[in-house]
Coordinates of C-alpha atoms in Angstrom, one line a residue:
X1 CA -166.1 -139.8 44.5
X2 CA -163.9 -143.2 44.9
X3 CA -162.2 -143.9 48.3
X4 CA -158.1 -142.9 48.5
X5 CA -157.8 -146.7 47.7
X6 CA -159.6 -146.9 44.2
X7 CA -158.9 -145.4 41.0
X8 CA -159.1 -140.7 41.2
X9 CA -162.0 -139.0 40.6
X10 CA -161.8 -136.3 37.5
X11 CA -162.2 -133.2 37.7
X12 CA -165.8 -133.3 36.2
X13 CA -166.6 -136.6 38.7
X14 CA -165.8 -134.0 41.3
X15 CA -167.7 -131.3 40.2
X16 CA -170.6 -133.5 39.7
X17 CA -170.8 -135.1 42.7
X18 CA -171.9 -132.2 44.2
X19 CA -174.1 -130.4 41.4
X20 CA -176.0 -133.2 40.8
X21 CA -178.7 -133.0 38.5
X22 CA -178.3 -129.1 38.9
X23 CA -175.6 -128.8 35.9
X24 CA -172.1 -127.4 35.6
X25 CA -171.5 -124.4 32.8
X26 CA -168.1 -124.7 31.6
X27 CA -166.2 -121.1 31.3
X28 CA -162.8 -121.0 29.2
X29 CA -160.4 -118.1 28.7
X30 CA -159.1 -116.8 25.8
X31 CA -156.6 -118.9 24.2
X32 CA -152.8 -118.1 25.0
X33 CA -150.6 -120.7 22.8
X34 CA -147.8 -121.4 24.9
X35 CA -144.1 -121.1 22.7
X36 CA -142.8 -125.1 21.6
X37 CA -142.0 -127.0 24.3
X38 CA -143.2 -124.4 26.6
X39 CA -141.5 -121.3 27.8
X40 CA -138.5 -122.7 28.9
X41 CA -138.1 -125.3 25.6
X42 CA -137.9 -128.3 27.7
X43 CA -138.1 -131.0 25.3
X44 CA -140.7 -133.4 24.9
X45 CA -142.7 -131.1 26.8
X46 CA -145.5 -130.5 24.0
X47 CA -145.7 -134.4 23.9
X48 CA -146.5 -134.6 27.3
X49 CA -149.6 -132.2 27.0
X50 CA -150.8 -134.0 23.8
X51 CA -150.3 -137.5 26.0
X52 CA -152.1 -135.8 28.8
X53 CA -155.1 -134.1 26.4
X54 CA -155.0 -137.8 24.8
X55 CA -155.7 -139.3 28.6
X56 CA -157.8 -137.0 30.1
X57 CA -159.7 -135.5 27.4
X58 CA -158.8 -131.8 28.5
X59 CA -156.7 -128.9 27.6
X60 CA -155.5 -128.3 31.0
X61 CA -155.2 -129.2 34.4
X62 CA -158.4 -127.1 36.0
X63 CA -161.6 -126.8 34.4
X64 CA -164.1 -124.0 36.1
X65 CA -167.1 -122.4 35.1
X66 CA -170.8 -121.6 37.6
X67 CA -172.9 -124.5 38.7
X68 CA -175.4 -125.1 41.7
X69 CA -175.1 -127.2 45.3
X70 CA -178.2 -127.7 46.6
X71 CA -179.6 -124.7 46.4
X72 CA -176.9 -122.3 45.9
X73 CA -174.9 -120.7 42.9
X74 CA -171.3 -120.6 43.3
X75 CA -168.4 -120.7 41.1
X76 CA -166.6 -123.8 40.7
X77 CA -162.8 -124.9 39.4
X78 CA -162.3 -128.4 40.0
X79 CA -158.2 -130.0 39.0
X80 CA -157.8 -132.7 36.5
X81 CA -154.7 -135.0 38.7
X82 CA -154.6 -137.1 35.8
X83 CA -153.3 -134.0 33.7
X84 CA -149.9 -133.9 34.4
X85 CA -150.4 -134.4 38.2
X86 CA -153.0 -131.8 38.0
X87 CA -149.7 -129.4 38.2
X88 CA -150.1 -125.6 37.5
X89 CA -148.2 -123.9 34.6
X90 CA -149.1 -120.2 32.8
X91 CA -152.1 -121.9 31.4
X92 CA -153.2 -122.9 34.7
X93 CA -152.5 -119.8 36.4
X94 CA -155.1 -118.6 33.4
X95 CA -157.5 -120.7 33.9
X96 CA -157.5 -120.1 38.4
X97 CA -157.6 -116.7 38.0
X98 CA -160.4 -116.3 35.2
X99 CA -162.6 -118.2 37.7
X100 CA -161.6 -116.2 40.7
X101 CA -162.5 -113.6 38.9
X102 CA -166.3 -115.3 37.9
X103 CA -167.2 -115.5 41.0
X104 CA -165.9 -111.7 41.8
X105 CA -168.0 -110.0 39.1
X106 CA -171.0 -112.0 39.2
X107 CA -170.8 -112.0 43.1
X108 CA -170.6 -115.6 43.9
X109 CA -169.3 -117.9 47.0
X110 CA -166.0 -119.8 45.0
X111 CA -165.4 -123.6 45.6
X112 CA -162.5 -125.3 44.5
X113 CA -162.1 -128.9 44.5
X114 CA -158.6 -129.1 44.5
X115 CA -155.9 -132.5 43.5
X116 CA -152.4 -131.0 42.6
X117 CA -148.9 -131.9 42.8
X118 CA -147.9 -128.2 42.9
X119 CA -146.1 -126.2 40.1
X120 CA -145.3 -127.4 36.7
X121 CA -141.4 -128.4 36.5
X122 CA -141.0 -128.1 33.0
X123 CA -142.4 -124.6 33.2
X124 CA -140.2 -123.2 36.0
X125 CA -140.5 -120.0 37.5
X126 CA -143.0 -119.2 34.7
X127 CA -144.9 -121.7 36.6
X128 CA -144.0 -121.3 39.9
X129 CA -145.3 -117.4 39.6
X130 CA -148.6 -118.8 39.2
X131 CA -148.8 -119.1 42.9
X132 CA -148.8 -115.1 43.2
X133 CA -151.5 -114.6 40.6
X134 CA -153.6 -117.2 42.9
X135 CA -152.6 -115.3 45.7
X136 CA -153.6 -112.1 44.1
X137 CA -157.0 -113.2 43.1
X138 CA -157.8 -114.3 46.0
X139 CA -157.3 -111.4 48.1
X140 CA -159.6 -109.3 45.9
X141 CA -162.1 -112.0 46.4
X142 CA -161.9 -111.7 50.2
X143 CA -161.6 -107.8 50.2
X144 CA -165.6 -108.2 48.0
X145 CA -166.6 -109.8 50.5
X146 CA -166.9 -113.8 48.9
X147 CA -166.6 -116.6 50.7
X148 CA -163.9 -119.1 49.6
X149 CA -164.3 -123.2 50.3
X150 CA -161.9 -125.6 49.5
X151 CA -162.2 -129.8 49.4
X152 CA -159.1 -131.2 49.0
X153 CA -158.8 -134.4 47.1
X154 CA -156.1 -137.1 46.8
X155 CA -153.5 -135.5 46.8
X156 CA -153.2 -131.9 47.3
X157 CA -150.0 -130.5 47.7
X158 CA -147.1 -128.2 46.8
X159 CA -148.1 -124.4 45.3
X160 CA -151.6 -125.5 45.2
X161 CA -152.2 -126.9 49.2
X162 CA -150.4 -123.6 49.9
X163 CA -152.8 -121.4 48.0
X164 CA -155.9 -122.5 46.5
X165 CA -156.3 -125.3 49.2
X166 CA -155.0 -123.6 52.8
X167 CA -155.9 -119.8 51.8
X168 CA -159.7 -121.1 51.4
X169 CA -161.8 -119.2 54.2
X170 CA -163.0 -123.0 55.0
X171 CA -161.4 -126.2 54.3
X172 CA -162.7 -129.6 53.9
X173 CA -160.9 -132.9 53.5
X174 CA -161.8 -136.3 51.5
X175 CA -161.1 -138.8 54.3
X176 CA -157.4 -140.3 53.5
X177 CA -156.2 -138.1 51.2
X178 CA -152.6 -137.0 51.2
X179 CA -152.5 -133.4 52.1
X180 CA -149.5 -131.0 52.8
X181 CA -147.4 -128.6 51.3
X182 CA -144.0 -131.3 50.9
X183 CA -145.3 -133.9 48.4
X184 CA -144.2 -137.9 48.5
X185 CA -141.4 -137.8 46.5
X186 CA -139.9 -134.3 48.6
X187 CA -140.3 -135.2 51.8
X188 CA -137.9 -136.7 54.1
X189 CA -137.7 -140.3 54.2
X190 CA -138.2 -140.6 57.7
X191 CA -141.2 -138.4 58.4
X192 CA -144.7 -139.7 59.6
X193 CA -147.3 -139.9 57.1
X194 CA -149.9 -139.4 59.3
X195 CA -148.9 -135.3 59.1
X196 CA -149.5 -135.2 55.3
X197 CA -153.0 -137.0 55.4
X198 CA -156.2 -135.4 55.9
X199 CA -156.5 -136.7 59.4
X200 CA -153.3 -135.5 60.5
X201 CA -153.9 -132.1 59.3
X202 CA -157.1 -132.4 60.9
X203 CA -155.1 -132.8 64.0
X204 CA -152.8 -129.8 63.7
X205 CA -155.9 -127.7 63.1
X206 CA -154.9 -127.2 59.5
X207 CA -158.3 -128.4 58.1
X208 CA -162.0 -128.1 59.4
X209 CA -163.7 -130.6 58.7
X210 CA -162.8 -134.6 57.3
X211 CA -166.1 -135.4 55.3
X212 CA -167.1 -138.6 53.4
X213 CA -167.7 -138.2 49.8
X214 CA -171.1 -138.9 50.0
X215 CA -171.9 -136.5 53.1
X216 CA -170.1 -133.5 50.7
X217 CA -172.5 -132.0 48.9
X218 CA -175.0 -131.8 51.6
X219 CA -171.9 -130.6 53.9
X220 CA -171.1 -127.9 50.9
X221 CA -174.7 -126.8 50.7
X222 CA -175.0 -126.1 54.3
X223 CA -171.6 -124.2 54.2
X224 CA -172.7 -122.0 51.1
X225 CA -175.8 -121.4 53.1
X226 CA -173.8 -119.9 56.0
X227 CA -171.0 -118.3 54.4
X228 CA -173.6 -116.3 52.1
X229 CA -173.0 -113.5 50.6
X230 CA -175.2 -112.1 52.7
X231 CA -177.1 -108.5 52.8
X232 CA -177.5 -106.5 56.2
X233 CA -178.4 -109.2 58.6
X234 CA -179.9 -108.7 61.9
X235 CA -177.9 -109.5 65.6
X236 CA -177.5 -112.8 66.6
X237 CA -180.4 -112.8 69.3
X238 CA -179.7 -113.2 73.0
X239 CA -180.0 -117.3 73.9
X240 CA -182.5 -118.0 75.9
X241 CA -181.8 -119.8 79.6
X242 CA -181.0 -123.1 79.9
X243 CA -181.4 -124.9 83.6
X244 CA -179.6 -127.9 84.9
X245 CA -182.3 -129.9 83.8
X246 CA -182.4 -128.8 80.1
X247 CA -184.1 -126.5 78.3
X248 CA -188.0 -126.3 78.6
X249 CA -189.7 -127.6 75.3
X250 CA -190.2 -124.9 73.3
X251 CA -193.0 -124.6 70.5
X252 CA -191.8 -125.2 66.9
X253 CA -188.4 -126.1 68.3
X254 CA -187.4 -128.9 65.8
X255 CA -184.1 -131.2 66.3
X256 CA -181.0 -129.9 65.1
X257 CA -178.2 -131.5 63.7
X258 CA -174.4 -130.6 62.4
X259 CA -173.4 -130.8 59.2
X260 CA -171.2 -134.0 58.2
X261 CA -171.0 -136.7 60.2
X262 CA -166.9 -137.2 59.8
X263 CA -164.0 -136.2 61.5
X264 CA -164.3 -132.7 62.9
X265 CA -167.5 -132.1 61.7
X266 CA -169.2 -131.6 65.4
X267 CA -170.7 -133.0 68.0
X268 CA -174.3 -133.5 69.2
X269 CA -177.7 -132.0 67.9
X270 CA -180.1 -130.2 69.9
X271 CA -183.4 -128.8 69.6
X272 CA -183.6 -125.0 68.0
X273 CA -185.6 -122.4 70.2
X274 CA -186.3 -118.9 69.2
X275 CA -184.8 -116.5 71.5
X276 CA -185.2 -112.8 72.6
X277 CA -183.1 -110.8 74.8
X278 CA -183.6 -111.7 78.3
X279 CA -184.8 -109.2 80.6
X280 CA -182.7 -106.9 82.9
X281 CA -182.7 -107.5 86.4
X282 CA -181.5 -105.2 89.4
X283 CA -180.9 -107.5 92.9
X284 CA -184.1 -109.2 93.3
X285 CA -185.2 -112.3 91.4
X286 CA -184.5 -112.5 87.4
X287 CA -186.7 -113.5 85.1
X288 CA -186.6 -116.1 82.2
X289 CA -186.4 -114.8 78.9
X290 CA -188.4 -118.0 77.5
X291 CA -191.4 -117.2 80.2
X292 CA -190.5 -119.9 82.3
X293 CA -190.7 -120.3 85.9
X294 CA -188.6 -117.2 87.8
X295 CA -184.6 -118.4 88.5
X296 CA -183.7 -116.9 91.7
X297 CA -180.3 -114.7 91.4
X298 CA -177.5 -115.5 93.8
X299 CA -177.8 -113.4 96.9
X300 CA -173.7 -113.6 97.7
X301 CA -170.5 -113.1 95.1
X302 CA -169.4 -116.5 97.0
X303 CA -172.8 -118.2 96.2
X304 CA -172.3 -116.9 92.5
X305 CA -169.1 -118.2 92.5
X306 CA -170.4 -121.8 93.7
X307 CA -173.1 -121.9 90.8
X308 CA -170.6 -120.5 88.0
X309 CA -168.6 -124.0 89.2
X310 CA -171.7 -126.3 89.5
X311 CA -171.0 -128.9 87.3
X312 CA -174.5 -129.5 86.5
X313 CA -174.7 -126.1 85.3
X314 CA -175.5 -126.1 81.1
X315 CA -172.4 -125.7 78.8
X316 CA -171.6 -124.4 76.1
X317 CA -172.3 -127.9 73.6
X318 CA -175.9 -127.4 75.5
X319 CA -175.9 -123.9 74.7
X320 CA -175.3 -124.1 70.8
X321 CA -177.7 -126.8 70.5
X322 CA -180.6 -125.3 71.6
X323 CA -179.5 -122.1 69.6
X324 CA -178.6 -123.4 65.9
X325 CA -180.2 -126.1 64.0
X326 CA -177.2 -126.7 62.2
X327 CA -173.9 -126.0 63.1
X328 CA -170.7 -126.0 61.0
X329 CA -167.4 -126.0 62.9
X330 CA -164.3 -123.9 62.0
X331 CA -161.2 -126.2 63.6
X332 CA -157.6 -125.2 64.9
X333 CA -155.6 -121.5 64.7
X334 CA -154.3 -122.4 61.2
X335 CA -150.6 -122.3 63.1
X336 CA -150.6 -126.3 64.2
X337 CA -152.8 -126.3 67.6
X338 CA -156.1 -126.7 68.6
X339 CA -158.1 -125.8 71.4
X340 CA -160.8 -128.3 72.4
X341 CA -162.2 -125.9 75.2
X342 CA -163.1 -123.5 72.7
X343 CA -165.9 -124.5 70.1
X344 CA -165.4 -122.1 66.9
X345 CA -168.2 -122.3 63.7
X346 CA -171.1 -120.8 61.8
X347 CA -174.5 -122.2 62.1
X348 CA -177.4 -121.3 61.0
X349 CA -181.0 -120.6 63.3
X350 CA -184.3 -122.9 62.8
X351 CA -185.5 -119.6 60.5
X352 CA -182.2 -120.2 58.4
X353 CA -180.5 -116.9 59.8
X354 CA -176.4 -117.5 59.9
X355 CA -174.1 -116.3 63.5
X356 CA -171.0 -117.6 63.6
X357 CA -170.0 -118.4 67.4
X358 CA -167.4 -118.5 70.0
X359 CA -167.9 -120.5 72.9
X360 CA -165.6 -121.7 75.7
X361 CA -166.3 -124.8 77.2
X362 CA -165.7 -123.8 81.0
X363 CA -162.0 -124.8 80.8
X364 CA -158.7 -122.1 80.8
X365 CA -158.6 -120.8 77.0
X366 CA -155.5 -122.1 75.6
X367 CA -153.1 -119.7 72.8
X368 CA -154.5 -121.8 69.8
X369 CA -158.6 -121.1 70.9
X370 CA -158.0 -117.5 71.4
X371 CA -156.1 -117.8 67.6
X372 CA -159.3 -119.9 66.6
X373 CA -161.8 -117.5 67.9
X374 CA -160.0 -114.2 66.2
X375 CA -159.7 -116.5 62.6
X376 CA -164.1 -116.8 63.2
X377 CA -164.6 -113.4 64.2
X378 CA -162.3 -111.7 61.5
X379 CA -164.3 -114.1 58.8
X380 CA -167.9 -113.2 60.2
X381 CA -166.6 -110.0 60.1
X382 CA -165.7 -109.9 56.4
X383 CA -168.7 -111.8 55.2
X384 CA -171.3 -109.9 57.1
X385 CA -172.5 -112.6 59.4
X386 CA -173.2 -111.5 63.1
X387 CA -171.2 -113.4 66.1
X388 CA -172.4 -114.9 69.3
X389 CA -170.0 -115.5 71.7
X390 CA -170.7 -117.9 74.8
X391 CA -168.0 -116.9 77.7
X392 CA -167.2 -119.3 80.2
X393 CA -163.7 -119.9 81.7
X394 CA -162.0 -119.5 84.8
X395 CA -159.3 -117.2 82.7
X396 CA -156.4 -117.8 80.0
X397 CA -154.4 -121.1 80.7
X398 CA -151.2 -119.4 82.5
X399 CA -149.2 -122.5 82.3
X400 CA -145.4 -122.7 80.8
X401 CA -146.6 -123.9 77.7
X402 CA -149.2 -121.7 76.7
X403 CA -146.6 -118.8 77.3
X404 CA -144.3 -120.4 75.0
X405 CA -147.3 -120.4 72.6
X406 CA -148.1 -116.6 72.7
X407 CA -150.9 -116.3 75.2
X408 CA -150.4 -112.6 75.3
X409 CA -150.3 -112.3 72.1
X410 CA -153.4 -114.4 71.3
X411 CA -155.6 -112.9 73.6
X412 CA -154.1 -109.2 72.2
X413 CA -155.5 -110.7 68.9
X414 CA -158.7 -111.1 70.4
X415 CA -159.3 -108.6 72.3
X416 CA -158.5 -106.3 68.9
X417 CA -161.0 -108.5 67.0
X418 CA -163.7 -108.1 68.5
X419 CA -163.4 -104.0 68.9
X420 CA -163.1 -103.8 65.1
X421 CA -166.0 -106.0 64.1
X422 CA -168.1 -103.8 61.5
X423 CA -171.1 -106.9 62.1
X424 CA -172.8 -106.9 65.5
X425 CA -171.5 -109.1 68.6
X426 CA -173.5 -110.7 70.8
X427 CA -171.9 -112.5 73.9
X428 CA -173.7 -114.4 76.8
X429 CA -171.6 -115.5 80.1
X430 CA -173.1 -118.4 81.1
X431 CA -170.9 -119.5 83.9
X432 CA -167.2 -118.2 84.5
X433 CA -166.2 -114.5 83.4
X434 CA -162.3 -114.8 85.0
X435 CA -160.6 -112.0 84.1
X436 CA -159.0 -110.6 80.8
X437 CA -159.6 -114.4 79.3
X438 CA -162.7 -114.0 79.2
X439 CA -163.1 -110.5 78.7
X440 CA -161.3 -110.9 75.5
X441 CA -164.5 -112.7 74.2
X442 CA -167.0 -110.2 75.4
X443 CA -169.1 -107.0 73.2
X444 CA -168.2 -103.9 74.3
X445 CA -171.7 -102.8 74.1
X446 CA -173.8 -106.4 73.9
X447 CA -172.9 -108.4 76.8
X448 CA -175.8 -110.3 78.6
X449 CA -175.4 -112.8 81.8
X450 CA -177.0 -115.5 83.2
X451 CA -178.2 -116.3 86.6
X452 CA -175.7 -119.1 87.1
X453 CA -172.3 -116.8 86.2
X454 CA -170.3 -114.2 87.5
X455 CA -167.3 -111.8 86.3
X456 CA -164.3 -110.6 87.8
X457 CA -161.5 -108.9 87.1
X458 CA -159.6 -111.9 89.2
X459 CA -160.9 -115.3 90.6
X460 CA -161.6 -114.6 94.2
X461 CA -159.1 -117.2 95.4
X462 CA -156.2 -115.2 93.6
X463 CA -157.4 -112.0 94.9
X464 CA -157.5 -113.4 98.5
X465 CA -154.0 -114.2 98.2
X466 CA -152.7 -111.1 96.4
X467 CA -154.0 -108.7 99.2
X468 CA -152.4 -111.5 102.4
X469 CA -155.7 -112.9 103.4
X470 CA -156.4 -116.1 104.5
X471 CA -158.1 -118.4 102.8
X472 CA -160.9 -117.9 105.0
X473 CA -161.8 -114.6 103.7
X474 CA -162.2 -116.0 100.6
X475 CA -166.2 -116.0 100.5
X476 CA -165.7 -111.9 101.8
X477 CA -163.6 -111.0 98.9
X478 CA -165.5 -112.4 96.1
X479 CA -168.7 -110.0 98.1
X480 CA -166.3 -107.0 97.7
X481 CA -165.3 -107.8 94.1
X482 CA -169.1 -107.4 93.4
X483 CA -169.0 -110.3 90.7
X484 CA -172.8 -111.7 90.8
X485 CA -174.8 -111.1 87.4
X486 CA -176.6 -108.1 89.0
X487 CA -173.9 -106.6 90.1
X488 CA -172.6 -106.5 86.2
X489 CA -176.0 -105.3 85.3
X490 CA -175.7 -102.3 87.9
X491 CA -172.0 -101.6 87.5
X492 CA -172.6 -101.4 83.5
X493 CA -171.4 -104.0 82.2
X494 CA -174.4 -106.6 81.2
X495 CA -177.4 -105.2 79.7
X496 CA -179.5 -107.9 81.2
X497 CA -179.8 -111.1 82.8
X498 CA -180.4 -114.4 81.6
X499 CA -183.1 -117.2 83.4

């Protein structure tokens, strides 16, 4: 696909860049003649189609039909730009939701490779309505169960960024194309570029991914992969302990690595371990659950406290890639913020199983990553793919701003995620558990902790000061709060420990 500097890609270019050799099957719907000059007689409008037709060498501005990425069938509609801007009119809107429709009754993931300038001016609100029908089709897709992915070429705005591109369960972006609902030509003539271009939307957590043309099909394929559909898959497992000096080699482990290399596509690789449930520990010693040497739990809530806070204790980046071979981040709330302390995706295991996961980084969860993680868990959720969740964080940022931004709210979200997830939830606290911020991320009935954390229902240093101690009793309150990781195993609340 050509760079936003040389000449568009067609619609077929697009579509073939990522079936390959694989093949495209065209689909058409019955034939609807539209009145002369279209329904509302503009003139020389049936002259501008013919032109068009002449130019492009199709009847309208979206050709669909089924084809294969990689290894996976999916239904495909791709938009011709150089039809009329790629615009949508009745036709159109015929055309969108005959494919959304493919892919509902033969049951297949729908990818739309999207270039539009939005509705069709010479059609008007005959045009316009096409948006709703989009709308329409898309909701049934979601409610079967289908995953929706959208790449958005250059440039995809109006009617079309606001439904076929933005409503996609994941979005990907062509590096430099113009993207955003207010097109060139309607914008005001002040307003930074940078917020209509992939990037920028990358930015404002509007888009997951930026991926080079060349990395997209192998991106694509590793997404359908994840997204499924999927049948009845098992709980994400329990991740194995990590130690401050990294994980212990594992047999079979093989190096892992995240798909696309562009702008928001992740960070790091890692090796991919196998992992049981670790094994439940009262107050003496725990035990590794990869067999390895015996981690000795932390005999004081203040000495607890003091490893949660190490700073050579593993992450969460350490965490995810020892667990997935590949992982595939989901980026920003979808409401103009992201959180870089919270890591949101799907990924999929050495054997090829798919979790999605939601992992805070150690740092106070800001509105936007507790928007992020209730956007992953409500998709896993809907496509059948189990969640693990990694909690770490010293609680929800409490500053002015994240007020302002609906902390209460967000973690409200959350918390009512995660309760009505119909696919099992599988959370590990691997350092800080502080308070309802973390809580927020944790199963009910699945919650596992390593040797290295602790939970409490308030930081020790808080608690100290809401009951008038001095600071010096700090060490004595986190004791009484009863925070270490045996403790949560005893009170209830972990089914095991960790390493």
């Amino acid at each position: 696909m050509p760079d936003a500097d040389s000449a568009r890609a067609t619609a077929r270019e697009a579509i073939a860049l990522l079936t390959g050799a694989a093949g495209f099957t065209e689909h058409r719907p019955p034939p609807r003649p539209l009145p002369p000059d279209g329904p509302l007689g503009w003139a020389g409008y049936d002259a501008a189609r013919e032109r068009a037709s002449a130019r492009t060498g199709e009847e309208e501005s979206v050709v669909y039909g089924t084809g294969v990425v990689g290894d996976r069938p999916c239904a495909l509609l791709s938009f011709e730009f150089g039809f009329l801007g790629g615009s949508l009119g009745r036709n159109t809107g015929d055309r969108l939701a005959a494919a959304y429709e493919l892919a509902l009754t033969r049951r297949l993931p729908l990818l739309a490779l999207v270039a539009t300038g939005g509705s069709r001016m010479q059609e008007g609100m005959v045009a316009l309505t096409q948006l709703q029908r989009v709308a329409a089709a898309s909701t049934r897709l979601r409610a079967a169960g289908l995953p929706q992915i959208a790449v958005v070429r250059d440039p995809t705005t109006g009617g079309g960024w606001a439904t076929v591109g933005a409503g996609a369960d994941v979005v990907l972006a062509l590096p430099g194309a113009q993207v955003g609902f207010a097109g060139s030509r309607v914008r005001p003539p002040d307003a930074d570029p940078y917020a209509y271009s992939a990037e920028g939307q990358f930015a404002a957590g509007q888009v997951d991914a930026v991926v080079p043309a060349d990395e997209l099909a192998a991106t694509v394929t590793q997404w359908l992969r994840a997204l499924g559909p999927h049948e009845d898959l098992p709980a994400a497992p329990v991740p194995r302990a990590l130690s401050a000096a990294g994980p212990e080699p594992t047999a079979g482990a093989g190096t892992g690595s995240t798909a696309g290399t562009g702008t928001g596509a992740g960070a790091g690789t890692g090796s991919t371990a196998g992992a049981g449930a670790g094994s439940t520990a009262g107050a003496g010693a725990g035990s590794t659950a990869g067999g390895g040497a015996v981690a000795p739990l932390p005999g004081t809530g203040r000495e607890a406290v003091a490893r949660a806070r190490d700073p050579r204790r593993p992450r969460a980046e350490a965490y995810l890639a020892d667990y997935f071979a590949v992982r595939l981040p989901l980026h920003g709330d979808r409401s103009g913020a992201t959180d870089p302390g919270l890591l949101c995706g799907l990924g999929l295991r050495a054997d090829g199983q798919p979790a999605a996961y939601v992992a805070q980084c150690g740092t106070p969860t800001r509105p936007a990553g507790y928007r992020a993680a209730a956007r992953t868990v409500r998709l896993a959720d809907r496509l059948g793919v189990p969640v693990l969740t990694l909690v770490d964080t010293p609680g929800a940022a409490n500053d002015a701003e994240a007020e302002r931004a609906g902390a209460g709210a967000a973690i409200a979200d959350t918390f009512a995620a995660i309760a009505a997830a119909r696919v099992p939830v599988t959370t590990l606290v691997i350092g800080e558990g502080g308070s309802g911020g973390a809580l927020a991320l944790a199963a009910p009935d699945n919650t596992h902790a390593t040797v290295d954390s602790y939970f409490s229902v308030i930081a020790p240093e808080l608690a100290a000061a809401i009951l008038k101690r001095p600071p010096s009793e700090t060490g004595a309150t986190a004791d009484q709060l009863r925070l270490r990781p045996q403790d949560l195993v005893e009170l209830g609340f972990a089914l095991s420990i960790v390493g």
